[in-house]
mmCIF file of C-alpha atoms in Angstrom:
data_model
loop_
_atom_site.group_PDB
_atom_site.id
_atom_site.type_symbol
_atom_site.label_atom_id
_atom_site.label_comp_id
_atom_site.label_asym_id
_atom_site.label_seq_id
_atom_site.Cartn_x
_atom_site.Cartn_y
_atom_site.Cartn_z
ATOM 1 C CA MET U 1 -0.009 -0.092 -0.063
ATOM 2 C CA GLU U 2 1.305 3.582 -0.820
ATOM 3 C CA LYS U 3 1.993 5.862 1.923
ATOM 4 C CA ALA U 4 -0.200 8.692 2.768
ATOM 5 C CA HIS U 5 1.909 11.156 1.546
ATOM 6 C CA ASP U 6 2.658 9.828 -1.530
ATOM 7 C CA VAL U 7 -1.011 9.033 -2.415
ATOM 8 C CA LEU U 8 -1.828 13.090 -1.663
ATOM 9 C CA ILE U 9 1.037 13.829 -3.824
ATOM 10 C CA ARG U 10 0.078 11.622 -6.548
ATOM 11 C CA ASN U 11 -3.916 13.268 -6.388
ATOM 12 C CA LEU U 12 -2.488 16.845 -6.216
ATOM 13 C CA SER U 13 -0.165 16.496 -8.853
ATOM 14 C CA GLU U 14 -2.817 15.754 -11.297
ATOM 15 C CA HIS U 15 -4.196 19.418 -11.454
ATOM 16 C CA THR U 16 -1.476 21.428 -9.750
ATOM 17 C CA ALA U 17 2.332 21.914 -10.543
ATOM 18 C CA LEU U 18 3.858 21.239 -6.912
ATOM 19 C CA THR U 19 7.719 22.071 -6.627
ATOM 20 C CA GLY U 20 10.162 20.102 -4.600
ATOM 21 C CA GLU U 21 9.500 22.533 -1.735
ATOM 22 C CA ASP U 22 5.788 21.882 -1.647
ATOM 23 C CA LEU U 23 6.587 18.013 -1.490
ATOM 24 C CA ASP U 24 8.757 18.264 1.549
ATOM 25 C CA GLU U 25 5.989 20.574 3.064
ATOM 26 C CA ILE U 26 3.400 17.586 2.447
ATOM 27 C CA ARG U 27 5.853 15.137 3.646
ATOM 28 C CA ALA U 28 6.299 16.779 6.910
ATOM 29 C CA LEU U 29 2.738 16.965 7.712
ATOM 30 C CA THR U 30 1.286 14.361 10.663
ATOM 31 C CA PHE U 31 -0.762 11.641 9.294
ATOM 32 C CA THR U 32 -2.849 9.308 11.687
ATOM 33 C CA GLN U 33 -3.862 6.212 9.551
ATOM 34 C CA ARG U 34 -6.563 3.690 10.361
ATOM 35 C CA ASP U 35 -8.598 1.335 8.750
ATOM 36 C CA VAL U 36 -12.319 1.605 8.448
ATOM 37 C CA ALA U 37 -14.850 -1.127 8.471
ATOM 38 C CA PRO U 38 -17.657 -1.234 5.598
ATOM 39 C CA ASN U 39 -20.312 0.691 6.319
ATOM 40 C CA GLU U 40 -18.454 2.551 9.120
ATOM 41 C CA ASP U 41 -19.202 6.194 9.768
ATOM 42 C CA PHE U 42 -15.558 8.134 10.249
ATOM 43 C CA ILE U 43 -16.872 11.505 10.096
ATOM 44 C CA ARG U 44 -20.566 12.311 11.427
ATOM 45 C CA GLN U 45 -22.983 15.018 10.318
ATOM 46 C CA GLY U 46 -23.080 17.631 13.202
ATOM 47 C CA ASP U 47 -19.380 16.798 14.052
ATOM 48 C CA GLU U 48 -16.667 19.752 14.381
ATOM 49 C CA PRO U 49 -14.050 19.124 12.190
ATOM 50 C CA GLU U 50 -10.441 19.424 13.798
ATOM 51 C CA HIS U 51 -8.812 16.977 10.813
ATOM 52 C CA SER U 52 -9.090 16.586 6.915
ATOM 53 C CA ALA U 53 -9.496 13.232 5.648
ATOM 54 C CA LEU U 54 -7.606 11.542 3.089
ATOM 55 C CA VAL U 55 -8.700 8.332 1.314
ATOM 56 C CA VAL U 56 -5.328 6.244 1.319
ATOM 57 C CA SER U 57 -6.980 2.895 -0.517
ATOM 58 C CA GLY U 58 -10.492 2.033 -0.645
ATOM 59 C CA MET U 59 -13.879 4.019 -1.469
ATOM 60 C CA VAL U 60 -15.755 6.091 0.839
ATOM 61 C CA ALA U 61 -19.057 7.710 0.477
ATOM 62 C CA ARG U 62 -20.653 11.318 1.468
ATOM 63 C CA TYR U 63 -24.047 11.436 2.801
ATOM 64 C CA HIS U 64 -26.516 13.560 3.978
ATOM 65 C CA LEU U 65 -28.586 11.787 6.918
ATOM 66 C CA LEU U 66 -32.785 12.351 6.492
ATOM 67 C CA GLY U 67 -34.689 12.956 9.689
ATOM 68 C CA SER U 68 -36.275 9.490 8.438
ATOM 69 C CA GLY U 69 -33.063 7.995 9.151
ATOM 70 C CA GLY U 70 -32.526 7.082 5.602
ATOM 71 C CA ARG U 71 -29.542 8.720 3.697
ATOM 72 C CA GLN U 72 -29.142 10.326 0.303
ATOM 73 C CA TYR U 73 -25.516 9.626 -1.021
ATOM 74 C CA LEU U 74 -24.139 12.529 -2.466
ATOM 75 C CA ALA U 75 -20.307 11.505 -3.985
ATOM 76 C CA PHE U 76 -18.191 8.767 -3.835
ATOM 77 C CA HIS U 77 -14.438 8.898 -3.244
ATOM 78 C CA ILE U 78 -11.182 7.033 -3.972
ATOM 79 C CA SER U 79 -7.802 6.674 -3.233
ATOM 80 C CA GLY U 80 -6.033 10.133 -3.274
ATOM 81 C CA ASP U 81 -9.308 12.410 -2.661
ATOM 82 C CA LEU U 82 -9.930 14.966 0.160
ATOM 83 C CA PRO U 83 -13.470 14.043 0.901
ATOM 84 C CA ASP U 84 -13.844 16.458 3.551
ATOM 85 C CA SER U 85 -11.600 19.763 2.545
ATOM 86 C CA GLN U 86 -14.762 21.720 2.745
ATOM 87 C CA GLY U 87 -14.171 21.132 6.848
ATOM 88 C CA LEU U 88 -11.054 23.520 6.982
ATOM 89 C CA PHE U 89 -13.559 26.414 6.403
ATOM 90 C CA ILE U 90 -16.801 25.556 8.497
ATOM 91 C CA ASP U 91 -17.638 24.978 11.981
ATOM 92 C CA GLN U 92 -19.687 22.146 11.832
ATOM 93 C CA MET U 93 -19.933 19.334 9.394
ATOM 94 C CA ASP U 94 -23.321 19.257 7.347
ATOM 95 C CA HIS U 95 -22.678 15.620 6.145
ATOM 96 C CA GLY U 96 -21.371 12.337 6.911
ATOM 97 C CA LEU U 97 -18.531 9.976 5.404
ATOM 98 C CA SER U 98 -18.646 6.470 5.266
ATOM 99 C CA ALA U 99 -16.488 3.489 3.734
ATOM 100 C CA LEU U 100 -18.096 1.446 1.234
ATOM 101 C CA GLY U 101 -16.048 -1.834 1.724
ATOM 102 C CA HIS U 102 -12.864 -2.159 3.541
ATOM 103 C CA ALA U 103 -11.077 1.446 3.363
ATOM 104 C CA SER U 104 -8.210 2.908 4.924
ATOM 105 C CA VAL U 105 -8.323 6.681 5.793
ATOM 106 C CA ALA U 106 -5.836 9.118 7.196
ATOM 107 C CA PHE U 107 -6.188 12.200 9.171
ATOM 108 C CA ILE U 108 -4.356 15.530 8.788
ATOM 109 C CA PRO U 109 -4.486 17.961 11.662
ATOM 110 C CA HIS U 110 -6.153 21.415 10.117
ATOM 111 C CA ARG U 111 -3.663 23.522 12.371
ATOM 112 C CA GLU U 112 -0.687 21.730 10.561
ATOM 113 C CA LEU U 113 -2.660 22.460 7.147
ATOM 114 C CA PHE U 114 -3.044 26.128 7.986
ATOM 115 C CA ILE U 115 0.655 26.547 8.864
ATOM 116 C CA ALA U 116 1.850 24.551 5.769
ATOM 117 C CA PHE U 117 -0.556 26.714 3.705
ATOM 118 C CA ARG U 118 1.306 29.986 4.767
ATOM 119 C CA ARG U 119 4.560 28.575 3.885
ATOM 120 C CA ARG U 120 3.579 26.977 0.845
ATOM 121 C CA PRO U 121 0.802 29.093 -1.167
ATOM 122 C CA THR U 122 1.004 26.540 -4.215
ATOM 123 C CA PHE U 123 0.163 23.653 -2.058
ATOM 124 C CA ALA U 124 -3.051 25.923 -0.482
ATOM 125 C CA LEU U 125 -4.017 26.206 -4.080
ATOM 126 C CA SER U 126 -4.166 23.003 -5.051
ATOM 127 C CA VAL U 127 -5.957 22.107 -1.774
ATOM 128 C CA TRP U 128 -8.836 24.924 -3.077
ATOM 129 C CA ARG U 129 -8.783 23.170 -6.547
ATOM 130 C CA GLU U 130 -9.540 20.106 -5.057
ATOM 131 C CA THR U 131 -12.821 21.894 -3.483
ATOM 132 C CA LEU U 132 -13.736 23.319 -6.738
ATOM 133 C CA LEU U 133 -13.392 19.964 -8.699
ATOM 134 C CA ASP U 134 -15.630 18.737 -5.521
ATOM 135 C CA ALA U 135 -18.249 21.118 -6.506
ATOM 136 C CA SER U 136 -18.067 20.507 -10.229
ATOM 137 C CA ILE U 137 -18.875 16.883 -9.344
ATOM 138 C CA PHE U 138 -21.956 17.975 -7.091
ATOM 139 C CA ARG U 139 -23.279 20.038 -10.126
ATOM 140 C CA GLU U 140 -23.007 17.220 -12.375
ATOM 141 C CA ALA U 141 -25.092 15.023 -9.688
ATOM 142 C CA ILE U 142 -27.660 17.213 -9.249
ATOM 143 C CA THR U 143 -28.196 17.164 -13.116
ATOM 144 C CA ASN U 144 -28.119 13.669 -13.345
ATOM 145 C CA ASN U 145 -30.451 12.876 -10.735
ATOM 146 C CA SER U 146 -32.886 15.699 -11.661
ATOM 147 C CA ALA U 147 -33.128 15.666 -15.772
ATOM 148 C CA ARG U 148 -31.853 12.294 -16.804
ATOM 149 C CA PRO U 149 -34.155 9.136 -16.886
ATOM 150 C CA MET U 150 -33.089 6.115 -14.938
ATOM 151 C CA GLN U 151 -31.174 3.914 -17.484
ATOM 152 C CA ALA U 152 -29.154 7.164 -18.288
ATOM 153 C CA ARG U 153 -28.604 8.124 -14.521
ATOM 154 C CA MET U 154 -27.274 4.741 -13.868
ATOM 155 C CA ALA U 155 -24.959 4.694 -16.586
ATOM 156 C CA HIS U 156 -23.661 7.961 -16.479
ATOM 157 C CA LEU U 157 -22.997 7.284 -12.447
ATOM 158 C CA PHE U 158 -21.157 4.229 -13.553
ATOM 159 C CA CYS U 159 -18.943 6.049 -16.662
ATOM 160 C CA GLU U 160 -18.193 8.604 -13.874
ATOM 161 C CA LEU U 161 -16.752 6.393 -11.233
ATOM 162 C CA PHE U 162 -14.865 4.202 -13.971
ATOM 163 C CA TYR U 163 -13.397 7.150 -15.753
ATOM 164 C CA ARG U 164 -12.121 8.477 -12.260
ATOM 165 C CA ALA U 165 -10.794 5.334 -11.347
ATOM 166 C CA ARG U 166 -9.002 4.730 -14.313
ATOM 167 C CA ALA U 167 -7.458 8.302 -13.634
ATOM 168 C CA ALA U 168 -6.222 7.104 -10.364
ATOM 169 C CA GLN U 169 -4.821 4.083 -11.790
ATOM 170 C CA LEU U 170 -7.568 2.009 -10.096
ATOM 171 C CA VAL U 171 -8.806 -0.014 -12.937
ATOM 172 C CA ARG U 172 -7.603 -3.474 -13.728
ATOM 173 C CA GLY U 173 -8.165 -4.345 -17.403
ATOM 174 C CA ASN U 174 -12.087 -3.159 -17.905
ATOM 175 C CA ARG U 175 -12.997 -3.541 -14.008
ATOM 176 C CA PHE U 176 -12.452 -1.808 -10.577
ATOM 177 C CA ARG U 177 -13.394 -2.403 -7.180
ATOM 178 C CA LEU U 178 -17.077 -0.831 -6.453
ATOM 179 C CA PRO U 179 -18.270 -2.168 -3.210
ATOM 180 C CA ILE U 180 -21.891 -0.488 -3.338
ATOM 181 C CA SER U 181 -24.986 -2.251 -2.486
ATOM 182 C CA LEU U 182 -28.260 -1.992 -4.312
ATOM 183 C CA VAL U 183 -29.796 0.006 -1.764
ATOM 184 C CA GLN U 184 -27.088 2.465 -1.549
ATOM 185 C CA LEU U 185 -27.286 2.642 -5.441
ATOM 186 C CA GLY U 186 -30.942 3.501 -5.098
ATOM 187 C CA GLU U 187 -30.157 6.149 -2.222
ATOM 188 C CA THR U 188 -27.679 7.490 -4.540
ATOM 189 C CA LEU U 189 -29.824 7.871 -7.645
ATOM 190 C CA GLY U 190 -33.128 8.596 -6.063
ATOM 191 C CA MET U 191 -34.610 4.962 -7.274
ATOM 192 C CA ALA U 192 -36.786 2.571 -5.323
ATOM 193 C CA ILE U 193 -35.068 -0.845 -5.087
ATOM 194 C CA ALA U 194 -37.279 -2.316 -7.527
ATOM 195 C CA THR U 195 -36.392 0.240 -10.290
ATOM 196 C CA VAL U 196 -32.499 -0.161 -9.308
ATOM 197 C CA ASN U 197 -33.167 -3.815 -9.925
ATOM 198 C CA ARG U 198 -35.026 -3.343 -13.398
ATOM 199 C CA THR U 199 -32.624 -0.379 -14.754
ATOM 200 C CA LEU U 200 -29.463 -2.690 -13.943
ATOM 201 C CA ALA U 201 -31.050 -5.641 -15.203
ATOM 202 C CA ASP U 202 -31.768 -3.478 -18.779
ATOM 203 C CA LEU U 203 -28.001 -2.492 -18.504
ATOM 204 C CA ARG U 204 -26.800 -5.727 -18.460
ATOM 205 C CA ARG U 205 -28.942 -6.801 -21.036
ATOM 206 C CA GLY U 206 -27.537 -4.131 -23.401
ATOM 207 C CA GLY U 207 -24.108 -5.523 -22.941
ATOM 208 C CA ALA U 208 -22.359 -2.311 -21.729
ATOM 209 C CA MET U 209 -21.795 -3.477 -18.384
ATOM 210 C CA ASP U 210 -21.718 -5.631 -15.295
ATOM 211 C CA LEU U 211 -21.985 -5.118 -11.485
ATOM 212 C CA ARG U 212 -20.828 -8.453 -9.871
ATOM 213 C CA ASP U 213 -19.297 -9.399 -6.582
ATOM 214 C CA GLY U 214 -18.288 -5.888 -5.643
ATOM 215 C CA GLU U 215 -17.050 -5.179 -9.218
ATOM 216 C CA LEU U 216 -18.024 -2.648 -12.093
ATOM 217 C CA ILE U 217 -17.235 -4.527 -15.176
ATOM 218 C CA VAL U 218 -17.325 -2.365 -18.585
ATOM 219 C CA LEU U 219 -17.471 -4.299 -21.327
ATOM 220 C CA LYS U 220 -18.517 -1.396 -24.266
ATOM 221 C CA TRP U 221 -17.491 1.916 -22.762
ATOM 222 C CA ARG U 222 -18.577 4.035 -25.855
ATOM 223 C CA GLU U 223 -21.963 2.293 -25.623
ATOM 224 C CA LEU U 224 -21.890 2.795 -21.626
ATOM 225 C CA GLN U 225 -20.944 6.569 -22.266
ATOM 226 C CA ARG U 226 -23.601 7.074 -25.184
ATOM 227 C CA LEU U 227 -26.403 5.695 -22.699
ATOM 228 C CA GLY U 228 -25.368 7.932 -19.816
ATOM 229 C CA ASP U 229 -25.240 11.029 -21.823
ATOM 230 C CA PHE U 230 -21.505 11.189 -20.192
ATOM 231 C CA SER U 231 -18.878 13.826 -21.078
ATOM 232 C CA PRO U 232 -15.900 13.798 -18.541
ATOM 233 C CA ALA U 233 -15.339 17.586 -18.947
ATOM 234 C CA TYR U 234 -16.687 18.553 -15.755
ATOM 235 C CA LEU U 235 -14.252 16.276 -13.875
ATOM 236 C CA HIS U 236 -11.148 18.101 -15.357
ATOM 237 C CA LEU U 237 -8.917 15.485 -15.428
ATOM 238 C CA LYS U 238 -5.528 15.303 -17.624
ATOM 239 C CA ARG U 239 -5.928 11.847 -18.879
ATOM 240 C CA GLN U 240 -8.056 10.802 -21.449
ATOM 241 C CA SER U 241 -10.870 8.787 -21.910
ATOM 242 C CA PRO U 242 -10.759 5.163 -21.467
ATOM 243 C CA PRO U 243 -10.398 3.223 -24.689
ATOM 244 C CA GLU U 244 -13.216 0.972 -26.081
ATOM 245 C CA ALA U 245 -12.920 -2.136 -23.990
#
């Protein structure tokens, strides 16, 4: 497993040119790393944040807790992501974070980050860009859930996750780990469980993809991209679209 410092550097270097001094500053940060069990919350809605989390391995989900006890999943984060960088600038968390499957998360004290930002403004800029990229994904998720039909909605989510995983070098061949339950998929896309089953069956029948044993398998990338009306421009990633599987 990569060290937390290297995971963060790899991710930030995707969009920001970091100098040797910036890298030294990041490597001097204190990371407290721990393993998180499947579906375990490691940040709760209402917490007063003192640390920022970095996903070292696995996948985590951001969600809103509803008054009924249900969840609306808002975004998914993979290795290298800073899923709660907004916590640097707010007094109370307005969302929670939990693991999907087994994950490893590192925590960085806010006080150390603010000191590092003052020393290395380019590092501060790279974290700010992370929050802007996060916001771009949020905007697309709102459009996806409110304006696209069910099949396109699900196909678009699968396209996004596959594309981001490939950019992070997490795809093996035409598959990557996506340990999401059908209930969680419905809570992400605003679908009843019966609709999730029907929509997933339609996508499988079309031969573009499969979701099995915690893995997303992309069989026909261009077709899945067409079904999801997916354009990766909003992700602002340097890497090119995956080739036809």
